[in-house]
mmCIF file of C-alpha atoms and ligand atoms in Angstrom:
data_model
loop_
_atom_site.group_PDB
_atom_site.id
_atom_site.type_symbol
_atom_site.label_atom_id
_atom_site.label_comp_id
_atom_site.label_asym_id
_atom_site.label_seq_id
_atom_site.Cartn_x
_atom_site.Cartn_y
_atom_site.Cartn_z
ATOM 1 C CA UNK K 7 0.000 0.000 0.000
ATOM 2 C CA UNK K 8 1.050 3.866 -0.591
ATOM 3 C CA UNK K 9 2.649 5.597 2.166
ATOM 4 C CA UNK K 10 0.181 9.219 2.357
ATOM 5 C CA UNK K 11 2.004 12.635 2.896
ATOM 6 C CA UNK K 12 0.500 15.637 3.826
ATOM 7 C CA UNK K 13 1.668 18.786 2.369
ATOM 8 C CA UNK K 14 0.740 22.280 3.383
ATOM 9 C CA UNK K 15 1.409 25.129 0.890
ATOM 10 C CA UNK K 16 1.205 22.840 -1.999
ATOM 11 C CA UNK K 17 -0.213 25.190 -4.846
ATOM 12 C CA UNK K 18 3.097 27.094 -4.580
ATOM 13 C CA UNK K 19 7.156 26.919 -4.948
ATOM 14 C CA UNK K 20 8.361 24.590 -2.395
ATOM 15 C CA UNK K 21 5.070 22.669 -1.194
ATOM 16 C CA UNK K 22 3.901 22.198 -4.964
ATOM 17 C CA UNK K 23 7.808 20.966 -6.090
ATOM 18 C CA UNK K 24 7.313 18.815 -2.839
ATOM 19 C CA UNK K 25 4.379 16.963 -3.995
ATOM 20 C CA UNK K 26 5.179 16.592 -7.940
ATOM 21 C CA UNK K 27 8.971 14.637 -6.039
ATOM 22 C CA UNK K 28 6.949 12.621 -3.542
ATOM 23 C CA UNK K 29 4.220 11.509 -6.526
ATOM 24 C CA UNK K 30 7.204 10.561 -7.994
ATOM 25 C CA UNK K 31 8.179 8.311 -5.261
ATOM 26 C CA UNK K 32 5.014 6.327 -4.959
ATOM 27 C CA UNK K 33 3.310 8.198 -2.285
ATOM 28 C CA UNK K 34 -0.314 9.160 -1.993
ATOM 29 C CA UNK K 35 -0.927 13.235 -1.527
ATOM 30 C CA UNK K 36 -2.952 14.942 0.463
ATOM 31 C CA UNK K 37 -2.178 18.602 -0.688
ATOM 32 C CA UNK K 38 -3.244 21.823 0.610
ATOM 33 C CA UNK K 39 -3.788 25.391 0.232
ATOM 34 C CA UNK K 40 -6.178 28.452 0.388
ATOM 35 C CA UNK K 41 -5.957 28.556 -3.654
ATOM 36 C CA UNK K 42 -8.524 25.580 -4.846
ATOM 37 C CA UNK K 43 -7.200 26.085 -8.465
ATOM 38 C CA UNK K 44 -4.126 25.941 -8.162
ATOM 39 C CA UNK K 45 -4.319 22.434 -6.064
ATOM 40 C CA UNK K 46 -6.691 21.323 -9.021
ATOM 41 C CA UNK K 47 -3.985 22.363 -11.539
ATOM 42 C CA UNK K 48 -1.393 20.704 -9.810
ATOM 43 C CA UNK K 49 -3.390 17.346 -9.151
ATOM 44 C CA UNK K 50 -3.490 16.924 -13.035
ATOM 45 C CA UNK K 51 0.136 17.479 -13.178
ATOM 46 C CA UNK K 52 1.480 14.289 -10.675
ATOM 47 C CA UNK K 53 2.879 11.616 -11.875
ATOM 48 C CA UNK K 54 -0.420 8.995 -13.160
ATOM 49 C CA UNK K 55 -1.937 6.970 -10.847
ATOM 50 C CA UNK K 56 -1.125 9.345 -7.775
ATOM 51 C CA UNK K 57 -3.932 8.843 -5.340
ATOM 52 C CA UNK K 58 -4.555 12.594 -4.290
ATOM 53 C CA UNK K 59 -6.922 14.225 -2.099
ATOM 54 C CA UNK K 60 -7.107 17.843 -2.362
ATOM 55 C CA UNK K 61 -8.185 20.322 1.205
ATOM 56 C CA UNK K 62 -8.885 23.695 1.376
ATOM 57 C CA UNK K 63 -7.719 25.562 4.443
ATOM 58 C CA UNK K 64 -6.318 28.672 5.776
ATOM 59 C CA UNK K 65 -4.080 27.408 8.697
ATOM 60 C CA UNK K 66 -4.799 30.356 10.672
ATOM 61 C CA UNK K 67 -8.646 28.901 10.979
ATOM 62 C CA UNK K 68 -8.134 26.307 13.930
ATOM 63 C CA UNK K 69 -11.665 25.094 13.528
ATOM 64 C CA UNK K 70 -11.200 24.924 9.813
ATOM 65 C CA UNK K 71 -7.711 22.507 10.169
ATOM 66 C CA UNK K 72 -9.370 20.393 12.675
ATOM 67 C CA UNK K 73 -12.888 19.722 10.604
ATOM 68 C CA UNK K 74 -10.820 19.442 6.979
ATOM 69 C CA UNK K 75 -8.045 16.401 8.645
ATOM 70 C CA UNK K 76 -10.632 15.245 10.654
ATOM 71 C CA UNK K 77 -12.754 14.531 7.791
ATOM 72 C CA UNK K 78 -10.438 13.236 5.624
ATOM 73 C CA UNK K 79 -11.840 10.258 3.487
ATOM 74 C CA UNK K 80 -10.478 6.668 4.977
ATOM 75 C CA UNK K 81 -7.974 6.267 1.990
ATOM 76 C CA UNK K 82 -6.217 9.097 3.111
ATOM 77 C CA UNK K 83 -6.898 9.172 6.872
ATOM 78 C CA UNK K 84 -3.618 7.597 7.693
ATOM 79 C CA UNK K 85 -0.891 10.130 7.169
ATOM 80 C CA UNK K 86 2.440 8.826 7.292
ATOM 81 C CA UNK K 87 4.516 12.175 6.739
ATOM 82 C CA UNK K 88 3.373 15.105 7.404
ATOM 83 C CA UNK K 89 5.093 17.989 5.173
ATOM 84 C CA UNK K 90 4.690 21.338 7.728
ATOM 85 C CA UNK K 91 5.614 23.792 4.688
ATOM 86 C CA UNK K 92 2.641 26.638 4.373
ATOM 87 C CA UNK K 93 3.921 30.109 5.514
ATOM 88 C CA UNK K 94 5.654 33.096 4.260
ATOM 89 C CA UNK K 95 7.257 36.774 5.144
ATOM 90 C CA UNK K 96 4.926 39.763 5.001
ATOM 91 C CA UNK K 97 6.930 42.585 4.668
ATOM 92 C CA UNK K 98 10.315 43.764 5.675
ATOM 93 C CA UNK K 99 10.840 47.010 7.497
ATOM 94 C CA UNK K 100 12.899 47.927 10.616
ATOM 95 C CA UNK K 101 11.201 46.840 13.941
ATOM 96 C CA UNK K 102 10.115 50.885 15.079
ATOM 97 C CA UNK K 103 8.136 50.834 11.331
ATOM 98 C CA UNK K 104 6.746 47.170 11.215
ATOM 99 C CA UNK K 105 2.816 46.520 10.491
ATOM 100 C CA UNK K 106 0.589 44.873 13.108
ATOM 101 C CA UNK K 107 -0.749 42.954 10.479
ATOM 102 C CA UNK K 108 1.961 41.941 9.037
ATOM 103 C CA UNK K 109 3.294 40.795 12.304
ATOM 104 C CA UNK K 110 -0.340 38.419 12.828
ATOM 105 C CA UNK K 111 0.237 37.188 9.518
ATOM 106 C CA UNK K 112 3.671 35.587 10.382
ATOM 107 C CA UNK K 113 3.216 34.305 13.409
ATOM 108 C CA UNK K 114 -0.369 33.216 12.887
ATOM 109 C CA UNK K 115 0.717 31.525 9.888
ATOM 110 C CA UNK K 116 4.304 30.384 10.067
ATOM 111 C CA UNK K 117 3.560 29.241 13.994
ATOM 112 C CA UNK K 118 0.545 29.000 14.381
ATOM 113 C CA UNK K 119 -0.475 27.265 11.775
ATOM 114 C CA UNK K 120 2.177 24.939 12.000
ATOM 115 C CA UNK K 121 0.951 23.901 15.055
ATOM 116 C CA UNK K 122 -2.615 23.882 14.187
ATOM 117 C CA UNK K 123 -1.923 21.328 11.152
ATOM 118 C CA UNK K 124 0.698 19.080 13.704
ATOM 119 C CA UNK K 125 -2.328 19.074 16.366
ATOM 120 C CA UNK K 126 -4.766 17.516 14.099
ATOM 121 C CA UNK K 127 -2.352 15.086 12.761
ATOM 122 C CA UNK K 128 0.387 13.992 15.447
ATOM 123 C CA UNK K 129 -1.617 12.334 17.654
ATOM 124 C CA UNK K 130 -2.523 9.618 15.053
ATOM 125 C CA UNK K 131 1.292 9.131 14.627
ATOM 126 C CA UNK K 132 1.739 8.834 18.296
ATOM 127 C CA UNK K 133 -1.038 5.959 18.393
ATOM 128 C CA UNK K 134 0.410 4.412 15.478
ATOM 129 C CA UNK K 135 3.802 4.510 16.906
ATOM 130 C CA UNK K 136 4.908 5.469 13.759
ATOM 131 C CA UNK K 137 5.362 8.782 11.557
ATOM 132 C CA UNK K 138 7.445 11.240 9.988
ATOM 133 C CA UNK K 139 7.209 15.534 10.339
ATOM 134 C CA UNK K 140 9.301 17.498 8.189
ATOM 135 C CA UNK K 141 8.947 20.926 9.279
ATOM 136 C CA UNK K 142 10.197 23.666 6.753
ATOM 137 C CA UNK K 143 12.588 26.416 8.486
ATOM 138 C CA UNK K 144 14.758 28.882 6.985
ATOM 139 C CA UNK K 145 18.117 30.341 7.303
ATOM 140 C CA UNK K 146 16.007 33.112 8.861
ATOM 141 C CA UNK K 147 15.143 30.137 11.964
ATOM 142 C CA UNK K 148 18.842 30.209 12.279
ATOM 143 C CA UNK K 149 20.033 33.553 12.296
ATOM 144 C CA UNK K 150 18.620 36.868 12.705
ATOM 145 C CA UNK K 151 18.974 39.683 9.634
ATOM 146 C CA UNK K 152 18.066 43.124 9.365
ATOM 147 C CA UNK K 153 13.983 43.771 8.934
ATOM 148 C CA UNK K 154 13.704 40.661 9.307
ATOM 149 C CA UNK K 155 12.660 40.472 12.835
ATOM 150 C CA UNK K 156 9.315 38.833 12.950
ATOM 151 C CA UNK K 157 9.721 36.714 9.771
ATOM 152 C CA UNK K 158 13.536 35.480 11.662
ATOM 153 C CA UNK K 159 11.257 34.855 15.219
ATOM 154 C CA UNK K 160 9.171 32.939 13.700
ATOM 155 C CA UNK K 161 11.349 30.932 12.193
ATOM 156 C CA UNK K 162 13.079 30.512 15.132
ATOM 157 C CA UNK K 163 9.813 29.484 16.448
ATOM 158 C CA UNK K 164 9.582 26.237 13.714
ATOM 159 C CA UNK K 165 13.218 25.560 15.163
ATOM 160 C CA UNK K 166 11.874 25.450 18.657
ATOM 161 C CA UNK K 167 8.908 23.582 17.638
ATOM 162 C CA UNK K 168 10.974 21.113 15.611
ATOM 163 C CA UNK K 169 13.496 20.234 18.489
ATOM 164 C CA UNK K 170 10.463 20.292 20.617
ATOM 165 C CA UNK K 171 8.400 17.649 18.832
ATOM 166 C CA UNK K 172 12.085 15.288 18.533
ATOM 167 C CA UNK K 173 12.303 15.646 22.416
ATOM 168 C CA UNK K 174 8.581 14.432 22.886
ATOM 169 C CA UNK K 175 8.150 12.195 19.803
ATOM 170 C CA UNK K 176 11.455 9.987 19.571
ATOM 171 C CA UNK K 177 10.638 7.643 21.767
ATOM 172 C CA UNK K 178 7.004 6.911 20.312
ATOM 173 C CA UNK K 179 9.027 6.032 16.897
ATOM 174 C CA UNK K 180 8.449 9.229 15.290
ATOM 175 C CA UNK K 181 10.624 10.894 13.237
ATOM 176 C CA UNK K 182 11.053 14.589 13.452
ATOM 177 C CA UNK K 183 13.335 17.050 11.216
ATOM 178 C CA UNK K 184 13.947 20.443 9.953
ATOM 179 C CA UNK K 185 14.958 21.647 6.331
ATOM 180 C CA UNK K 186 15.972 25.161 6.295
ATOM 181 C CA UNK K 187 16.668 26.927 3.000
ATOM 182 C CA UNK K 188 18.416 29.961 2.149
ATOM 183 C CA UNK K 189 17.551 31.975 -0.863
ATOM 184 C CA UNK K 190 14.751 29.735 -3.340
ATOM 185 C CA UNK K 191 12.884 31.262 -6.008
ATOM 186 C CA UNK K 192 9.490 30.974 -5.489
ATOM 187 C CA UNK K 193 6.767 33.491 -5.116
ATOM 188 C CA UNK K 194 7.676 33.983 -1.414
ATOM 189 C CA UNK K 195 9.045 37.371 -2.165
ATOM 190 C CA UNK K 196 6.174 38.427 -4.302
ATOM 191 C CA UNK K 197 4.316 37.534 -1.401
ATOM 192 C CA UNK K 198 6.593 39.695 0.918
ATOM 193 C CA UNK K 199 6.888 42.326 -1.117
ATOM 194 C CA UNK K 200 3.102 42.965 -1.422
ATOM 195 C CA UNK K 201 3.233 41.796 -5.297
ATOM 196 C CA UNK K 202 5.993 44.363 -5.657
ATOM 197 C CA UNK K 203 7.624 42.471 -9.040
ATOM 198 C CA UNK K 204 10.290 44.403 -9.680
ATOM 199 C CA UNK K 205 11.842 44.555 -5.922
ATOM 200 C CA UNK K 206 10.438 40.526 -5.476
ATOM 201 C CA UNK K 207 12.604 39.906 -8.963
ATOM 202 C CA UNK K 208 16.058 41.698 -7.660
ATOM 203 C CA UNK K 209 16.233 39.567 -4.449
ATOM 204 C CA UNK K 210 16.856 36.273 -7.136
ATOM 205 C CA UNK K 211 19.590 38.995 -9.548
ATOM 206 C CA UNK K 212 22.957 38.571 -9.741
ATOM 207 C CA UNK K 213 23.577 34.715 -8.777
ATOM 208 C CA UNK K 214 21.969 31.125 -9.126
ATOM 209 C CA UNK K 215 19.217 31.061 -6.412
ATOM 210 C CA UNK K 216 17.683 27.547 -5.252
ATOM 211 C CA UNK K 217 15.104 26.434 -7.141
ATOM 212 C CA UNK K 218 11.771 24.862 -5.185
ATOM 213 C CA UNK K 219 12.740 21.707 -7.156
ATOM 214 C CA UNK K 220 16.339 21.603 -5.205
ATOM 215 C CA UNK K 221 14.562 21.509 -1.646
ATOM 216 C CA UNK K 222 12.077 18.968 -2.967
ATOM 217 C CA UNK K 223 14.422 16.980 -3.888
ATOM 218 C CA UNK K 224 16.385 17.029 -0.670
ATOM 219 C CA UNK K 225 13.097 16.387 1.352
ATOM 220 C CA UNK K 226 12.490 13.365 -1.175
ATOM 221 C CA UNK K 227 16.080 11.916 0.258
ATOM 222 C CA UNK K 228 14.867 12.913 4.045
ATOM 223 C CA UNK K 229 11.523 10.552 3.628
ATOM 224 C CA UNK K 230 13.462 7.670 1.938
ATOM 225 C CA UNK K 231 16.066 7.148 4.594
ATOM 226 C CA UNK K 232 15.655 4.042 6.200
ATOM 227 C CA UNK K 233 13.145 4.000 9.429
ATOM 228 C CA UNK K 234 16.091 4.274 11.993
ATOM 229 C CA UNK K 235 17.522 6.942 10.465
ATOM 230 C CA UNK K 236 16.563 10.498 10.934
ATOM 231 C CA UNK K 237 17.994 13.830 9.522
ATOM 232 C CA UNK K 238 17.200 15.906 12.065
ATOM 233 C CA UNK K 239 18.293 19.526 10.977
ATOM 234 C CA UNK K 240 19.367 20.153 7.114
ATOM 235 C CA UNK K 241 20.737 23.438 5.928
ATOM 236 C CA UNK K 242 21.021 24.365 2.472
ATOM 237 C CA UNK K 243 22.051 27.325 0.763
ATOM 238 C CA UNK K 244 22.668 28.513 -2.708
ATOM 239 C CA UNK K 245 26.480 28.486 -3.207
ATOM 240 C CA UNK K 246 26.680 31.808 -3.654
ATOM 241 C CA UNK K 247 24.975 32.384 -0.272
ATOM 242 C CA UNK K 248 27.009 32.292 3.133
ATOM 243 C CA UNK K 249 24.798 33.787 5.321
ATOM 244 C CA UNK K 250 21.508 35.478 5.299
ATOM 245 C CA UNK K 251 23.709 38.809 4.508
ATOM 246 C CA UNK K 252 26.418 37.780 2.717
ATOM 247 C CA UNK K 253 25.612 36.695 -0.905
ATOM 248 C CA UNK K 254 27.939 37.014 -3.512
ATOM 249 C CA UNK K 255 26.219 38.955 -6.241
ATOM 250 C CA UNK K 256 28.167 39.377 -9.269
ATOM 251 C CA UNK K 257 28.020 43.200 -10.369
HETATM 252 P P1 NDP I 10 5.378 30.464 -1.785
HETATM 253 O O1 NDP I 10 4.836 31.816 -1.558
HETATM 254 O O2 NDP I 10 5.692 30.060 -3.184
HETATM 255 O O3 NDP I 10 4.429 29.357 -1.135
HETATM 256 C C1 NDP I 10 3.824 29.556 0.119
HETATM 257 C C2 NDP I 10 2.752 28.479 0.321
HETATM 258 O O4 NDP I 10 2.180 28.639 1.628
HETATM 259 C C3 NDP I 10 1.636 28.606 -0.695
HETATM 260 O O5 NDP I 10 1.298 27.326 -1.171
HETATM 261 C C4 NDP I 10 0.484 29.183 0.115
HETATM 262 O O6 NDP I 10 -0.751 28.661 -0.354
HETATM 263 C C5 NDP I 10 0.769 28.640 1.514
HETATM 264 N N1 NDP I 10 0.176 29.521 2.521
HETATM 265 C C6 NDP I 10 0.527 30.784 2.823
HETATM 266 N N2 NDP I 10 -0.301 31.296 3.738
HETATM 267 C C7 NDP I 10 -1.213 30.326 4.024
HETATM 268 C C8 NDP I 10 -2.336 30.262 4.890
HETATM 269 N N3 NDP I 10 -2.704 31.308 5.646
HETATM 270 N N4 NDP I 10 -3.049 29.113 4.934
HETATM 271 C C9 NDP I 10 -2.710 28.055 4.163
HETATM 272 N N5 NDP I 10 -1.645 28.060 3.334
HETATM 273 C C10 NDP I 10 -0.911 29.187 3.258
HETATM 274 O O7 NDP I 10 6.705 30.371 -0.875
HETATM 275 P P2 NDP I 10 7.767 29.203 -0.623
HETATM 276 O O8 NDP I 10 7.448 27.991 -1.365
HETATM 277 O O9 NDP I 10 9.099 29.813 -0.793
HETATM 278 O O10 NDP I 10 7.544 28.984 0.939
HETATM 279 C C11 NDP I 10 7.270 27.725 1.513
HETATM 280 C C12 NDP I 10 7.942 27.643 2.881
HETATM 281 O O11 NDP I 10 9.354 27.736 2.709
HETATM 282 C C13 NDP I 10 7.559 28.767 3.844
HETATM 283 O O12 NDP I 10 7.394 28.230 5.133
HETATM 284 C C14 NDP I 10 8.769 29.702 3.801
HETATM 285 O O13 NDP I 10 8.907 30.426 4.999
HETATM 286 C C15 NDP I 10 9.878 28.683 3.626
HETATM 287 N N6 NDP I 10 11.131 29.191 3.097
HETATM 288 C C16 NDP I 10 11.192 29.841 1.893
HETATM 289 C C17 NDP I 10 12.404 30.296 1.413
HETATM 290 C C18 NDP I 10 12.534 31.067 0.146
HETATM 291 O O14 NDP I 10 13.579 31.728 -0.061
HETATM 292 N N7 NDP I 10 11.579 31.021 -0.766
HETATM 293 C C19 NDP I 10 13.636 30.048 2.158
HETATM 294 C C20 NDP I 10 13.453 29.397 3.419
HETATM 295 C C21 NDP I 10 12.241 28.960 3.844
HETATM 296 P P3 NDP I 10 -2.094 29.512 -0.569
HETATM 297 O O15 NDP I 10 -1.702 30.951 -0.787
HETATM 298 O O16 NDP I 10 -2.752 28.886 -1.752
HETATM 299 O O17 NDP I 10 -2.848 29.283 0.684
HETATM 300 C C1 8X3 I 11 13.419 32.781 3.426
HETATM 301 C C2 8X3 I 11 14.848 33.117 3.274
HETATM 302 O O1 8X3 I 11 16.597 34.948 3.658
HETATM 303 O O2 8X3 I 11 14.451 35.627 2.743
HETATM 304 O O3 8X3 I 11 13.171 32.147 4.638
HETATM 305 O O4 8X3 I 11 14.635 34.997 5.045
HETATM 306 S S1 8X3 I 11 15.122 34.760 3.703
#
């Protein structure tokens, strides 16, 4: 039978490269997002014969999370990994000029969220005695750049959370691990940049960023490892990037 993963923030960049590398490798998808069209689009485009169960969700709406996994159809009830992707920055301004809202948005969303989505699913893994949560961090959850204050907490948060759920989950067989980009081209700084093109486009100028299809990839290698093995904490970086500040941009 087909292992089932769960992927929030499928119908964009990382989450959607996610689930095109794990149809690939046999499993059955559960993929979702706020945009229905974009999960329909993508369901067409998965390797034949992927089961796939599409759920519509803002993971900011606890009620929502809980009544959309808890009514997922039998097939897909059982979810073996669980993808913890969805999230974003909302703008990027010095802390004395930052907007409330923006500030919700990321920690609703990036934390959360997170935790809303691992709520509804974890304790079926801990039953089970059996599971596997990739949570997606950043550089940002690793070090702290200017503006990026709220966006860096709360990816510090997801590093928390992550080493959290490995201290509590190990020992009911569960395997728990971060994978925390640098600089991937996706539209994550469209999003950030309030669909400010132009300044979304120069972040990706002047080297080779990642693509979403690089992390994928490197999450497809984290959920094939053999059950006793678990990567714990993966950071990757374009090689031209050495910190969240220092990127070598050719003129
Ligand atoms: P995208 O903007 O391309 O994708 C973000 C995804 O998150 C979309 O599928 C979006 O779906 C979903 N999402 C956002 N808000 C919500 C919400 N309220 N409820 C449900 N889903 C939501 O960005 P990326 O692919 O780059 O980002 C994916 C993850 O990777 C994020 O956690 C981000 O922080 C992290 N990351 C990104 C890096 C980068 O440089 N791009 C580097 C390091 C980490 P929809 O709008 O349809 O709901
Ligand atoms: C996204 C990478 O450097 O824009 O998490 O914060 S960065």
């Amino acid at each position: 039978m087909k292992k089932t993963a769960l992927i929030t923030g499928a119908s964009s960049g990382i989450g959607r490269a996610t689930a095109q590398e794990l149809s690939r490798r046999g499993f059955a998808l559960v993929l979702c997002g706020r945009r229905q069209d974009r999960l329909a689009a993508l369901a067409n485009d998965l390797d034949q014969g992927t089961p796939v169960h599409l759920l519509n969700f803002d993971v900011r709406d606890r009620a929502a999370v809980a009544r959309a996994i808890s009514g997922l159809p039998k097939a897909f009830a059982t979810v073996d990994v669980l993808v913890n992707n969805a999230g974003n920055a909302h703008g990027m301004d010095e802390i004395h000029q930052g907007d409330l809202d923006d500030w919700d948005a990321m920690i609703d969303i990036n934390v959360k969220g997170l935790l809303y989505v691992s709520k509804a699913i974890v304790p079926q893994m801990v039953a089970r005695k059996k599971g596997h949560i990739i949570n997606i961090g950043s550089t940002a959850g690793k070090e702290v750049y200017p503006k990026g204050n709220v966006y860096c907490a709360s990816k510090h948060a997801v590093d928390a959370i992550n080493q959290g759920m490995r201290l509590d989950l190990h020992a009911h067989g569960i395997r728990v691990g971060a994978v925390n980009p640098g600089l991937v081209q996706t539209e994550f700084s469209e999003v950030r940049f309030k669909g400010d093109g132009q300044r979304a486009a120069s972040v990706y100028q002047g080297y080779t960023p990642l693509t979403p299809e690089d992390v994928a990839e490197i999450i497809g290698f984290v959920v094939s490892r053999p059950q006793h093995v678990n990567i714990a904490d993966l950071v990757v970086m374009p090689t031209a990037q050495a910190s969240s500040t220092l990127i070598y941009k050719k003129p």
